[in-house]
C-alpha atoms as an extended CHARMM CRD file, in Angstrom:
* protein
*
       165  EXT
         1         1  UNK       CA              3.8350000000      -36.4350000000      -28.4940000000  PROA      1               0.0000000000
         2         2  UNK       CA              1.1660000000      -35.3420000000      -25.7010000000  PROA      2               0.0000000000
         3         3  UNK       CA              4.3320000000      -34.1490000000      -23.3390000000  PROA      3               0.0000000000
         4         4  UNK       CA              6.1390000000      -32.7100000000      -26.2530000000  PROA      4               0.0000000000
         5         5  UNK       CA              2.7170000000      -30.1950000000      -26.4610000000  PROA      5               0.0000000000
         6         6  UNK       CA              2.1220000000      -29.4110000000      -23.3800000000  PROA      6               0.0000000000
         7         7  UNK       CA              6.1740000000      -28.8570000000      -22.9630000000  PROA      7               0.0000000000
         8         8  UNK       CA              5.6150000000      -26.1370000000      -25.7740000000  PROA      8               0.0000000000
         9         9  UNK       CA              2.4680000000      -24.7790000000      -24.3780000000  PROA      9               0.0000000000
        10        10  UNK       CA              4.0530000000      -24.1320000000      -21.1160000000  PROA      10              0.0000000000
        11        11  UNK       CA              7.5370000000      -22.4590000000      -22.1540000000  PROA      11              0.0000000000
        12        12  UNK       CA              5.3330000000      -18.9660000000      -23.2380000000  PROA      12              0.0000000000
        13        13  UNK       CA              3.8490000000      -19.0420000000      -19.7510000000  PROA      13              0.0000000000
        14        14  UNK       CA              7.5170000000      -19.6120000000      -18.2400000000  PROA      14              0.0000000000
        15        15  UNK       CA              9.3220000000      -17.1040000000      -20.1360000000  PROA      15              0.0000000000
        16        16  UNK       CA              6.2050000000      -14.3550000000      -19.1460000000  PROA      16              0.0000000000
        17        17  UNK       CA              6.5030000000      -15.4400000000      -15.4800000000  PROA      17              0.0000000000
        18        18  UNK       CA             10.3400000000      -14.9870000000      -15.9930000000  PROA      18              0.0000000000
        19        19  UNK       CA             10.0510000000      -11.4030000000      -17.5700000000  PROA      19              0.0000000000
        20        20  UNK       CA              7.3710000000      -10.5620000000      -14.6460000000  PROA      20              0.0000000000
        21        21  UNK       CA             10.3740000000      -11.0080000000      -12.1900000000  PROA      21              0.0000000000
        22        22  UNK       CA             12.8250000000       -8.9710000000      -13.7620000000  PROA      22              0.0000000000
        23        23  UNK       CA              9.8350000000       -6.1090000000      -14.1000000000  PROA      23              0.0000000000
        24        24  UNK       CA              8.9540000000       -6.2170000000      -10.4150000000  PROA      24              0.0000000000
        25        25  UNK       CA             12.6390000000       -6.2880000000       -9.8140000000  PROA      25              0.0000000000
        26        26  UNK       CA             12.7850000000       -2.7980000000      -10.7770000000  PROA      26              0.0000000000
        27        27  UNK       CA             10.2820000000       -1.6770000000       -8.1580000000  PROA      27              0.0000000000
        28        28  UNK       CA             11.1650000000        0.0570000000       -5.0260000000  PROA      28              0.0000000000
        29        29  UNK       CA              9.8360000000       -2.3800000000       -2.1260000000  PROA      29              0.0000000000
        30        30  UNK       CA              7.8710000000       -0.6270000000        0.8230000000  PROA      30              0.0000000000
        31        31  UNK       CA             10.1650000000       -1.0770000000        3.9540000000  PROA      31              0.0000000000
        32        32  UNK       CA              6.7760000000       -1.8710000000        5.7560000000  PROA      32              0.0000000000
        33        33  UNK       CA              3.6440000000       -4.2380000000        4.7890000000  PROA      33              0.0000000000
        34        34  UNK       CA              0.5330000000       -4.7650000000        4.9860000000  PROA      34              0.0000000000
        35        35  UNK       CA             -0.7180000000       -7.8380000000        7.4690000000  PROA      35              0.0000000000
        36        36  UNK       CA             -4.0140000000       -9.3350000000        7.8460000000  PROA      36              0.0000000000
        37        37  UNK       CA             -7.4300000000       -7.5710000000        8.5280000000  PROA      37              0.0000000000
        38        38  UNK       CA             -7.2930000000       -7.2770000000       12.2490000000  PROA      38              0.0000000000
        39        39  UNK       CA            -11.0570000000       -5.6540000000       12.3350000000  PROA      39              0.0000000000
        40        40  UNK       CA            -13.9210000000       -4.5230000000       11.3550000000  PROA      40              0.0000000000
        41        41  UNK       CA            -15.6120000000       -1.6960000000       13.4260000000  PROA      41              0.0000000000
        42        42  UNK       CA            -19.1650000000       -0.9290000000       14.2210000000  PROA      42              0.0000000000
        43        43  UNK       CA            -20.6660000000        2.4120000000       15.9150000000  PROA      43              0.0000000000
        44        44  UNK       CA            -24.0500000000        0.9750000000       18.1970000000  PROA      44              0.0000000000
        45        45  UNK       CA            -26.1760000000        3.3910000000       19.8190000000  PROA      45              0.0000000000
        46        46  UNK       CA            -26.8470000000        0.1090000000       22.2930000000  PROA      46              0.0000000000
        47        47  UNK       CA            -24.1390000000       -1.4480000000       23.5020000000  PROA      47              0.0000000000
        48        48  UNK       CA            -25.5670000000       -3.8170000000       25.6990000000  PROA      48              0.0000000000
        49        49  UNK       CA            -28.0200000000       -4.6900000000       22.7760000000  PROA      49              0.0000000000
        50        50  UNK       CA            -25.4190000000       -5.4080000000       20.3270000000  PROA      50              0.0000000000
        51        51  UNK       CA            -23.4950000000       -7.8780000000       22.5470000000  PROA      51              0.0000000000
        52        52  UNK       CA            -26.7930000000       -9.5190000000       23.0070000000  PROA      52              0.0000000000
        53        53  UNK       CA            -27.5090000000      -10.0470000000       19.1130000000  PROA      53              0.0000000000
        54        54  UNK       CA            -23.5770000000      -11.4430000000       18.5200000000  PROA      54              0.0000000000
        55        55  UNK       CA            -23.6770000000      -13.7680000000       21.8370000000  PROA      55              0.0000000000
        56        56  UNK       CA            -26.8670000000      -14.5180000000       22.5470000000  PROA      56              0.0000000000
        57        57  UNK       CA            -28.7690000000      -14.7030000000       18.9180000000  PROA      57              0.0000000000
        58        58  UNK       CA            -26.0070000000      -15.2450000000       16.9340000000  PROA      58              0.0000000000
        59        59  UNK       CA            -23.9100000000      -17.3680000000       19.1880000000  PROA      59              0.0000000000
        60        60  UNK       CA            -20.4250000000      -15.6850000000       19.0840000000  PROA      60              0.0000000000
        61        61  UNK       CA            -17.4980000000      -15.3080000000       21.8190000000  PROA      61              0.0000000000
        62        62  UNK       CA            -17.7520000000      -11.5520000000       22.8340000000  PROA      62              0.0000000000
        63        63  UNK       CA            -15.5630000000       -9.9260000000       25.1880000000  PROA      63              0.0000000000
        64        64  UNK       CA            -16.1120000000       -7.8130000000       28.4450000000  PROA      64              0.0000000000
        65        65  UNK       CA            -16.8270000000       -4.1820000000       27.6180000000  PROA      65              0.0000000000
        66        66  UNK       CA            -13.0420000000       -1.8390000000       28.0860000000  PROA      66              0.0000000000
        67        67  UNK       CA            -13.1230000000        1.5290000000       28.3680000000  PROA      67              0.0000000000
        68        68  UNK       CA            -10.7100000000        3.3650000000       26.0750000000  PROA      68              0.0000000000
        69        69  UNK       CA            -10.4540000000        7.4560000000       27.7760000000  PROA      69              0.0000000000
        70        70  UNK       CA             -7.6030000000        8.4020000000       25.4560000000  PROA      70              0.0000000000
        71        71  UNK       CA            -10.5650000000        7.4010000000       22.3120000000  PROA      71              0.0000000000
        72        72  UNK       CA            -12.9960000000        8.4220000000       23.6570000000  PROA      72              0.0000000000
        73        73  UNK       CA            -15.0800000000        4.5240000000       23.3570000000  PROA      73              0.0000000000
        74        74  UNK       CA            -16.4470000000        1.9770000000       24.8150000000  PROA      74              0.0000000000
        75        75  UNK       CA            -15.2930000000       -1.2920000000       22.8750000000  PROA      75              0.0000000000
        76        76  UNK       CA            -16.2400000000       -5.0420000000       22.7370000000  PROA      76              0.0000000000
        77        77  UNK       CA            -14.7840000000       -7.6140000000       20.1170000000  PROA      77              0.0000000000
        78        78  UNK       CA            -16.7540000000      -10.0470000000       18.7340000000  PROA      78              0.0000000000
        79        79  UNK       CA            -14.2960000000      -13.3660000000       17.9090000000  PROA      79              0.0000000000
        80        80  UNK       CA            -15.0840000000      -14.6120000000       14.1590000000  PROA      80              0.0000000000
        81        81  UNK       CA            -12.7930000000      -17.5980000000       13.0770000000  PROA      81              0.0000000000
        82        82  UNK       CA            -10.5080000000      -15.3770000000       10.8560000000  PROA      82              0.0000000000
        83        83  UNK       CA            -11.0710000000      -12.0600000000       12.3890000000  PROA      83              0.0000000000
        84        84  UNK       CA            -12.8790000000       -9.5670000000       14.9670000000  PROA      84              0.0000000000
        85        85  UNK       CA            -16.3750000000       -7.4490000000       15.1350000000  PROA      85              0.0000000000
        86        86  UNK       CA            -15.1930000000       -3.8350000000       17.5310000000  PROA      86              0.0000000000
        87        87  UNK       CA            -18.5780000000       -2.8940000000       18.4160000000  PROA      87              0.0000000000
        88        88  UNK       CA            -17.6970000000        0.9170000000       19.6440000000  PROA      88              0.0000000000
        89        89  UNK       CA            -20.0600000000        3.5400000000       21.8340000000  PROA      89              0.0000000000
        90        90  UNK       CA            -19.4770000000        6.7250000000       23.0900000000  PROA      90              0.0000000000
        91        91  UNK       CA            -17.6680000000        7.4130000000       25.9840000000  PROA      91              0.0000000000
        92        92  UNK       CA            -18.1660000000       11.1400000000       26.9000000000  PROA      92              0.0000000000
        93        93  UNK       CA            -19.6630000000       13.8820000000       24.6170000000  PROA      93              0.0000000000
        94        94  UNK       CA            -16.3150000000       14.6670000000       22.6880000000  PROA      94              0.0000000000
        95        95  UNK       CA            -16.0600000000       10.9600000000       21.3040000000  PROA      95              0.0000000000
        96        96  UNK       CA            -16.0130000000       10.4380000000       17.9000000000  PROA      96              0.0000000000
        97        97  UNK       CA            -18.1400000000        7.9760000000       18.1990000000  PROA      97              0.0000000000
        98        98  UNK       CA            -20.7830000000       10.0040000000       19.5730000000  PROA      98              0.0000000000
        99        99  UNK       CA            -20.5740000000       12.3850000000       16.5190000000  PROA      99              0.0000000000
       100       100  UNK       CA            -20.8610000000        9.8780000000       14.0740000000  PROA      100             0.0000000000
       101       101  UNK       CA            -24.0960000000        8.4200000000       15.7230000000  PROA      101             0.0000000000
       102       102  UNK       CA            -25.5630000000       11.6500000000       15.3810000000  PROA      102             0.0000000000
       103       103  UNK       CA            -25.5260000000       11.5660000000       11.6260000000  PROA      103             0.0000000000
       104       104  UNK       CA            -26.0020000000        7.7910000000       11.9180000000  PROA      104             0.0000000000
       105       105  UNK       CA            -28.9920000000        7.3780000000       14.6020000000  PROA      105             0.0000000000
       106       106  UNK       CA            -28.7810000000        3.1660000000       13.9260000000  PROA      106             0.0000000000
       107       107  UNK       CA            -25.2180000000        2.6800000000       13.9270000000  PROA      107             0.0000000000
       108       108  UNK       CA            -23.0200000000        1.3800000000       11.0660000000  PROA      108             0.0000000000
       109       109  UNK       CA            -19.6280000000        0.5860000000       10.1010000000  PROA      109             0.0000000000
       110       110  UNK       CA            -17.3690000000        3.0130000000       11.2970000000  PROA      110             0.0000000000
       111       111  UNK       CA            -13.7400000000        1.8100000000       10.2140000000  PROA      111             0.0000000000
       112       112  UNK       CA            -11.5140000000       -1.1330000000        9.5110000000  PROA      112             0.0000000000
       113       113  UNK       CA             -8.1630000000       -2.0330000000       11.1690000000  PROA      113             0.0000000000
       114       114  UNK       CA             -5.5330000000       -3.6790000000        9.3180000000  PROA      114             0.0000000000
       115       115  UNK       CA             -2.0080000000       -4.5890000000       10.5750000000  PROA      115             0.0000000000
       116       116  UNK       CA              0.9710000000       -3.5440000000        9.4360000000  PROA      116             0.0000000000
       117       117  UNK       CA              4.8480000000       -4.8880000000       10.2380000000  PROA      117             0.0000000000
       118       118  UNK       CA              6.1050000000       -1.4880000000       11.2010000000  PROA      118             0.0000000000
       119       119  UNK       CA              4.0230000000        1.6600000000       11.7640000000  PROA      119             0.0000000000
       120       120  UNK       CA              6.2740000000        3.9950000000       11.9740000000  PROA      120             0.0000000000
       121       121  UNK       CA              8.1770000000        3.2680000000        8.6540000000  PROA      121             0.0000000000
       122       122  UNK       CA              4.4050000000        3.4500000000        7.0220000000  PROA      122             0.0000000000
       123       123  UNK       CA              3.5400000000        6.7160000000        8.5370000000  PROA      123             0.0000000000
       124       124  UNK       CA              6.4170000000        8.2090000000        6.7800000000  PROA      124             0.0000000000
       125       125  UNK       CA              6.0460000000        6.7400000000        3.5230000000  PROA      125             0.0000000000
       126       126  UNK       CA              2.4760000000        7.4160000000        3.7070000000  PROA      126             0.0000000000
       127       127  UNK       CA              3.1230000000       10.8740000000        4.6410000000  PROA      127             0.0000000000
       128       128  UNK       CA              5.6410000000       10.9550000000        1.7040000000  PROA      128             0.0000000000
       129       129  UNK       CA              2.7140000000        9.8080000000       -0.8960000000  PROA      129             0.0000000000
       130       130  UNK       CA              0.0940000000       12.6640000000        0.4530000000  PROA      130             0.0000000000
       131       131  UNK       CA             -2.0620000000       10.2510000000        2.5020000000  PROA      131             0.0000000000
       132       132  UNK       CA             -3.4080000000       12.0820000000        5.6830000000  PROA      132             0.0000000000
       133       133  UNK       CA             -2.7430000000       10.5430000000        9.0720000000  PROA      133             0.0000000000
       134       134  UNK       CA             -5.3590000000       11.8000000000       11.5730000000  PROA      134             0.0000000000
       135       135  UNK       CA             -2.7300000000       12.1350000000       14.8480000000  PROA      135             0.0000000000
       136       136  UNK       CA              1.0010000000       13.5660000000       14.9450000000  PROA      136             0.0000000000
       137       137  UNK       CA              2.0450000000        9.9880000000       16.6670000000  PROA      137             0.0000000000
       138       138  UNK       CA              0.6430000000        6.4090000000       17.0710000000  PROA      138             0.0000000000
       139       139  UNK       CA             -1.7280000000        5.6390000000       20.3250000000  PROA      139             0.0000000000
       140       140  UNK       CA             -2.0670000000        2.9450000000       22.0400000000  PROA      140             0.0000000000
       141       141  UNK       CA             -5.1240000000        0.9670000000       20.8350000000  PROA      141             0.0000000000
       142       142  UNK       CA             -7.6080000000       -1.3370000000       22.1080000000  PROA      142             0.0000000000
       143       143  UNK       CA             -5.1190000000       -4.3200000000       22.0030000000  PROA      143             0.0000000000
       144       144  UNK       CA             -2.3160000000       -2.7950000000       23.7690000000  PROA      144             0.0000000000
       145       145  UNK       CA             -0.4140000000       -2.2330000000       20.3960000000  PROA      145             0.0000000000
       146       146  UNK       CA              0.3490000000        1.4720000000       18.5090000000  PROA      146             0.0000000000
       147       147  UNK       CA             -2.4510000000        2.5140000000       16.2070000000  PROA      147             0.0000000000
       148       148  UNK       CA             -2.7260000000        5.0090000000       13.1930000000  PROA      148             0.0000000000
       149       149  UNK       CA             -5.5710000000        6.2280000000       11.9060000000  PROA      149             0.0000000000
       150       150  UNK       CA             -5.8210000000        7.6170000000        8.1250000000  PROA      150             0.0000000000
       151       151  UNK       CA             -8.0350000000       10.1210000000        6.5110000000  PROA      151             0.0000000000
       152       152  UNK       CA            -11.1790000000        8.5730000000        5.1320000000  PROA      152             0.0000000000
       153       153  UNK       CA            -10.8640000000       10.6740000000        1.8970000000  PROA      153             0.0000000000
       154       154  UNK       CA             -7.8510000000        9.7690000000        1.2190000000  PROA      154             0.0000000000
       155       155  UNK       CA             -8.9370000000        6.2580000000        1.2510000000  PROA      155             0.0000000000
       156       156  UNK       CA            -11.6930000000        6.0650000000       -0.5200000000  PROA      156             0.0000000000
       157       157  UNK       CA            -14.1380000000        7.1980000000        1.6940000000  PROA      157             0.0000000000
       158       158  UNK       CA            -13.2430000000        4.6060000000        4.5970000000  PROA      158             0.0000000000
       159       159  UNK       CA            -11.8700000000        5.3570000000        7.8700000000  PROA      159             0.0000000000
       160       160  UNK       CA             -8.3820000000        2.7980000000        7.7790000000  PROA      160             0.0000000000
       161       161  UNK       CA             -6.7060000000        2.0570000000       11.2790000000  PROA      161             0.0000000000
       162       162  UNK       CA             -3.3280000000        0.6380000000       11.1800000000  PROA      162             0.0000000000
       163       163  UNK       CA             -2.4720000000       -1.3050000000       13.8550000000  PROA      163             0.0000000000
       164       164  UNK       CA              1.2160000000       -2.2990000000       14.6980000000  PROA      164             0.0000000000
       165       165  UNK       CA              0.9500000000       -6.0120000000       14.1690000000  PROA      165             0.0000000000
């Protein structure tokens, strides 16, 4: 009698799961995806300080310093167990990075970089829905892989890198 309950408890929850599928059925699916967070970036006004605090206080792996021209930055990744610190600084007076330590003398978070299966096919559909892509084509990021950038206010007020994964 105890199975015979929880067999008629669980046929409501089977025949909603069931009517679920046929609903998302009639969705379009994206022809791209959305991957892990690859990310998470940091403007610092000290460099050489900031790799300090992550290796030497706090004990992380941190990478050499690359310089990234085309960006205009200075980067260095700090290795977490499921993802990565960028710390970014200025390189030259026309970075972006150097503009958005004016307004933010301390540093802060600057953007976050998720992966995606296939950039191009999510620039277009992005483009499509009205979301603004802040470059004409992907560049080649710090990792050697394509990179989008989208419109902080068209995200929510967060600067979003894509990142061919």
């Amino acid at each position: 009698s105890g199975l015979l309950i929880r067999l008629q408890t669980s046929a409501p929850t089977i025949r909603t799961l069931s009517s679920l599928n046929s609903f998302s059925q009639n969705i379009p699916s994206c022809l791209w995806k959305l991957g892990r967070l690859n990310h998470v970036a940091i403007a610092v006004p000290d460099l050489e300080k900031a790799q300090s605090l992550y290796k030497d206080v706090l004990g992380a792996q941190v990478s050499e310093t690359v310089a990234l021209p085309e960006h205009g930055v200075y980067t260095v990744f700090v290795e977490l167990g499921n993802t990565k610190l960028e710390l970014l600084h200025p390189l030259g007076e026309k970075s972006p990075i150097a503009s958005f330590l004016q307004k933010n003398k301390t540093g802060g978070m600057h953007h976050i970089c998720i992966e995606v299966d296939d950039i191009k096919a999510a620039m277009t559909e992005l483009k499509k829905k009205k979301i603004r892509i802040l470059s004409e084509e992907p560049k080649i990021g710090a990792h050697g892989k394509p990179v989008i950038f989208l419109h902080p206010k068209d995200c929510h007020g967060v600067l979003v890198e894509l990142e061919q994964a």
